Amino acid sequence: MILTSGKKVSTKEKRWYKDVGLHFKTPQEAISGTYVDKKCPWTSDVSIRGRILTGRVVSTKMTRTIVIRRDYLHYIPKYNRYEKRHKNLAAHVSPAFRVEVGDIVTVGQCRPLSKTVRFNVLRVSKNKAAARAFGKF
């Protein structure tokens, strides 16, 4: 800290961040936070390209990684009916977000970040009502 004419002037450098595009807002924590994450889409060189998917969080037990469940209906032509199916998807979550089980998240495809992680969380919607209901995503 430097004192000039009675005013405090901070010598802290400005934090570098970027816009991921596709009309996703940069979280305030990514702009003003102090975390270091080399896989964050806002504060590192990871680019979002390809698919944008939505799903419900089912596990947050890994470090900076969550598991998302995507429910869908599969058509059986013989019986002219549908059956419920699901896929699990691992996604990296930046420290800019606070994610809990049951939240609805939007993820964007990026380069492979690990053996199973190919997506990055871009938006979190707190949705406790649909925690156990089957939803079409």
mmCIF file of C-alpha atoms in Angstrom:
data_model
loop_
_atom_site.group_PDB
_atom_site.id
_atom_site.type_symbol
_atom_site.label_atom_id
_atom_site.label_comp_id
_atom_site.label_asym_id
_atom_site.label_seq_id
_atom_site.Cartn_x
_atom_site.Cartn_y
_atom_site.Cartn_z
ATOM 1 C CA MET A 1 0.000 0.000 0.000
ATOM 2 C CA ILE A 2 1.320 3.444 -0.940
ATOM 3 C CA LEU A 3 0.278 6.699 0.726
ATOM 4 C CA THR A 4 0.085 9.672 -1.632
ATOM 5 C CA SER A 5 -1.283 12.964 -0.375
ATOM 6 C CA GLY A 6 -3.207 11.233 2.413
ATOM 7 C CA LYS A 7 -5.004 8.762 0.125
ATOM 8 C CA LYS A 8 -4.452 5.007 0.165
ATOM 9 C CA VAL A 9 -3.565 3.625 -3.247
ATOM 10 C CA SER A 10 -3.569 -0.130 -3.629
ATOM 11 C CA THR A 11 -0.699 -1.764 -5.499
ATOM 12 C CA LYS A 12 -2.747 -4.909 -6.129
ATOM 13 C CA GLU A 13 -2.735 -5.920 -9.771
ATOM 14 C CA LYS A 14 -5.994 -6.213 -11.678
ATOM 15 C CA ARG A 15 -7.237 -9.795 -12.038
ATOM 16 C CA TRP A 16 -7.326 -11.212 -15.565
ATOM 17 C CA TYR A 17 -10.600 -12.750 -16.733
ATOM 18 C CA LYS A 18 -12.402 -13.263 -20.013
ATOM 19 C CA ASP A 19 -15.890 -13.631 -21.463
ATOM 20 C CA VAL A 20 -16.664 -17.226 -22.503
ATOM 21 C CA GLY A 21 -19.226 -16.009 -25.050
ATOM 22 C CA LEU A 22 -22.634 -17.514 -25.892
ATOM 23 C CA HIS A 23 -24.322 -14.914 -23.600
ATOM 24 C CA PHE A 24 -23.048 -16.479 -20.359
ATOM 25 C CA LYS A 25 -22.336 -13.851 -17.706
ATOM 26 C CA THR A 26 -18.976 -13.837 -15.954
ATOM 27 C CA PRO A 27 -19.569 -14.507 -12.221
ATOM 28 C CA GLN A 28 -18.613 -11.701 -9.846
ATOM 29 C CA GLU A 29 -16.445 -14.151 -7.887
ATOM 30 C CA ALA A 30 -14.370 -14.771 -11.038
ATOM 31 C CA ILE A 31 -13.775 -11.023 -11.409
ATOM 32 C CA SER A 32 -13.063 -10.102 -7.795
ATOM 33 C CA GLY A 33 -12.025 -13.474 -6.323
ATOM 34 C CA THR A 34 -8.529 -14.614 -5.443
ATOM 35 C CA TYR A 35 -8.751 -18.306 -6.349
ATOM 36 C CA VAL A 36 -6.344 -19.930 -8.818
ATOM 37 C CA ASP A 37 -7.886 -22.559 -11.090
ATOM 38 C CA LYS A 38 -6.158 -23.594 -14.315
ATOM 39 C CA LYS A 39 -9.370 -25.247 -15.590
ATOM 40 C CA CYS A 40 -11.747 -22.311 -14.962
ATOM 41 C CA PRO A 41 -13.394 -21.058 -18.190
ATOM 42 C CA TRP A 42 -13.136 -17.411 -17.032
ATOM 43 C CA THR A 43 -9.676 -17.169 -15.451
ATOM 44 C CA SER A 44 -7.688 -19.649 -17.573
ATOM 45 C CA ASP A 45 -7.169 -20.530 -21.225
ATOM 46 C CA VAL A 46 -9.896 -23.220 -21.405
ATOM 47 C CA SER A 47 -12.286 -22.414 -24.258
ATOM 48 C CA ILE A 48 -15.945 -23.435 -24.424
ATOM 49 C CA ARG A 49 -16.931 -24.921 -27.787
ATOM 50 C CA GLY A 50 -19.255 -27.650 -28.965
ATOM 51 C CA ARG A 51 -22.267 -28.785 -26.979
ATOM 52 C CA ILE A 52 -24.177 -26.911 -24.260
ATOM 53 C CA LEU A 53 -26.069 -29.329 -21.974
ATOM 54 C CA THR A 54 -28.301 -29.078 -18.899
ATOM 55 C CA GLY A 55 -28.686 -31.529 -16.049
ATOM 56 C CA ARG A 56 -29.261 -32.068 -12.327
ATOM 57 C CA VAL A 57 -26.381 -32.389 -9.861
ATOM 58 C CA VAL A 58 -26.288 -35.806 -8.176
ATOM 59 C CA SER A 59 -22.820 -35.773 -6.576
ATOM 60 C CA THR A 60 -20.348 -33.152 -5.349
ATOM 61 C CA LYS A 61 -17.931 -35.543 -3.630
ATOM 62 C CA MET A 62 -14.941 -34.880 -5.902
ATOM 63 C CA THR A 63 -12.652 -31.861 -5.655
ATOM 64 C CA ARG A 64 -13.863 -29.176 -8.100
ATOM 65 C CA THR A 65 -15.774 -31.836 -10.061
ATOM 66 C CA ILE A 66 -19.474 -32.706 -9.991
ATOM 67 C CA VAL A 67 -21.588 -35.481 -11.494
ATOM 68 C CA ILE A 68 -24.656 -34.426 -13.483
ATOM 69 C CA ARG A 69 -27.606 -36.689 -14.326
ATOM 70 C CA ARG A 70 -29.347 -36.107 -17.665
ATOM 71 C CA ASP A 71 -32.765 -37.803 -17.929
ATOM 72 C CA TYR A 72 -34.390 -38.562 -21.264
ATOM 73 C CA LEU A 73 -37.076 -40.756 -22.834
ATOM 74 C CA HIS A 74 -36.206 -43.541 -25.308
ATOM 75 C CA TYR A 75 -38.837 -44.674 -27.815
ATOM 76 C CA ILE A 76 -39.571 -48.418 -28.216
ATOM 77 C CA PRO A 77 -41.255 -48.874 -31.639
ATOM 78 C CA LYS A 78 -42.521 -52.410 -30.970
ATOM 79 C CA TYR A 79 -44.642 -51.292 -28.021
ATOM 80 C CA ASN A 80 -45.223 -47.726 -29.263
ATOM 81 C CA ARG A 81 -44.113 -46.430 -25.860
ATOM 82 C CA TYR A 82 -41.242 -44.665 -24.158
ATOM 83 C CA GLU A 83 -38.912 -45.766 -21.374
ATOM 84 C CA LYS A 84 -36.946 -43.616 -18.946
ATOM 85 C CA ARG A 85 -33.187 -43.565 -19.358
ATOM 86 C CA HIS A 86 -30.369 -41.440 -17.996
ATOM 87 C CA LYS A 87 -26.703 -40.621 -18.518
ATOM 88 C CA ASN A 88 -24.228 -39.380 -15.922
ATOM 89 C CA LEU A 89 -21.746 -36.695 -16.899
ATOM 90 C CA ALA A 90 -18.702 -35.421 -15.005
ATOM 91 C CA ALA A 91 -18.083 -31.668 -15.160
ATOM 92 C CA HIS A 92 -15.488 -29.305 -13.718
ATOM 93 C CA VAL A 93 -16.947 -26.636 -11.425
ATOM 94 C CA SER A 94 -15.025 -23.408 -10.931
ATOM 95 C CA PRO A 95 -14.552 -22.102 -7.357
ATOM 96 C CA ALA A 96 -16.646 -19.115 -8.506
ATOM 97 C CA PHE A 97 -19.779 -21.280 -8.048
ATOM 98 C CA ARG A 98 -21.394 -22.808 -4.960
ATOM 99 C CA VAL A 99 -23.074 -26.003 -6.156
ATOM 100 C CA GLU A 100 -25.230 -28.378 -4.103
ATOM 101 C CA VAL A 101 -26.916 -31.689 -4.890
ATOM 102 C CA GLY A 102 -30.239 -31.068 -6.647
ATOM 103 C CA ASP A 103 -29.207 -27.855 -8.414
ATOM 104 C CA ILE A 104 -29.832 -27.517 -12.146
ATOM 105 C CA VAL A 105 -26.611 -26.653 -13.990
ATOM 106 C CA THR A 106 -25.741 -25.714 -17.557
ATOM 107 C CA VAL A 107 -22.420 -27.061 -18.812
ATOM 108 C CA GLY A 108 -20.364 -26.319 -21.914
ATOM 109 C CA GLN A 109 -18.039 -28.656 -23.751
ATOM 110 C CA CYS A 110 -14.317 -27.951 -23.637
ATOM 111 C CA ARG A 111 -11.059 -29.825 -24.218
ATOM 112 C CA PRO A 112 -10.499 -32.965 -22.099
ATOM 113 C CA LEU A 113 -9.617 -31.774 -18.594
ATOM 114 C CA SER A 114 -9.044 -35.294 -17.212
ATOM 115 C CA LYS A 115 -9.855 -38.914 -18.040
ATOM 116 C CA THR A 116 -13.633 -38.412 -17.658
ATOM 117 C CA VAL A 117 -14.163 -34.621 -17.538
ATOM 118 C CA ARG A 118 -14.953 -32.851 -20.833
ATOM 119 C CA PHE A 119 -17.405 -30.205 -19.626
ATOM 120 C CA ASN A 120 -17.248 -27.007 -17.559
ATOM 121 C CA VAL A 121 -20.088 -25.518 -15.466
ATOM 122 C CA LEU A 122 -21.316 -22.203 -16.917
ATOM 123 C CA ARG A 123 -24.518 -21.507 -14.951
ATOM 124 C CA VAL A 124 -26.112 -22.751 -11.713
ATOM 125 C CA SER A 125 -29.852 -22.578 -10.951
ATOM 126 C CA LYS A 126 -30.897 -23.377 -7.395
ATOM 127 C CA ASN A 127 -33.806 -25.783 -7.868
ATOM 128 C CA LYS A 128 -34.709 -27.843 -4.811
ATOM 129 C CA ALA A 129 -38.279 -28.625 -5.963
ATOM 130 C CA ALA A 130 -37.147 -30.913 -8.786
ATOM 131 C CA ALA A 131 -34.619 -32.814 -6.687
ATOM 132 C CA ARG A 132 -36.382 -36.182 -7.004
ATOM 133 C CA ALA A 133 -38.693 -35.635 -9.989
ATOM 134 C CA PHE A 134 -37.923 -37.061 -13.416
ATOM 135 C CA GLY A 135 -37.232 -34.156 -15.737
ATOM 136 C CA LYS A 136 -36.703 -34.066 -19.467
ATOM 137 C CA PHE A 137 -33.315 -32.492 -20.229
#
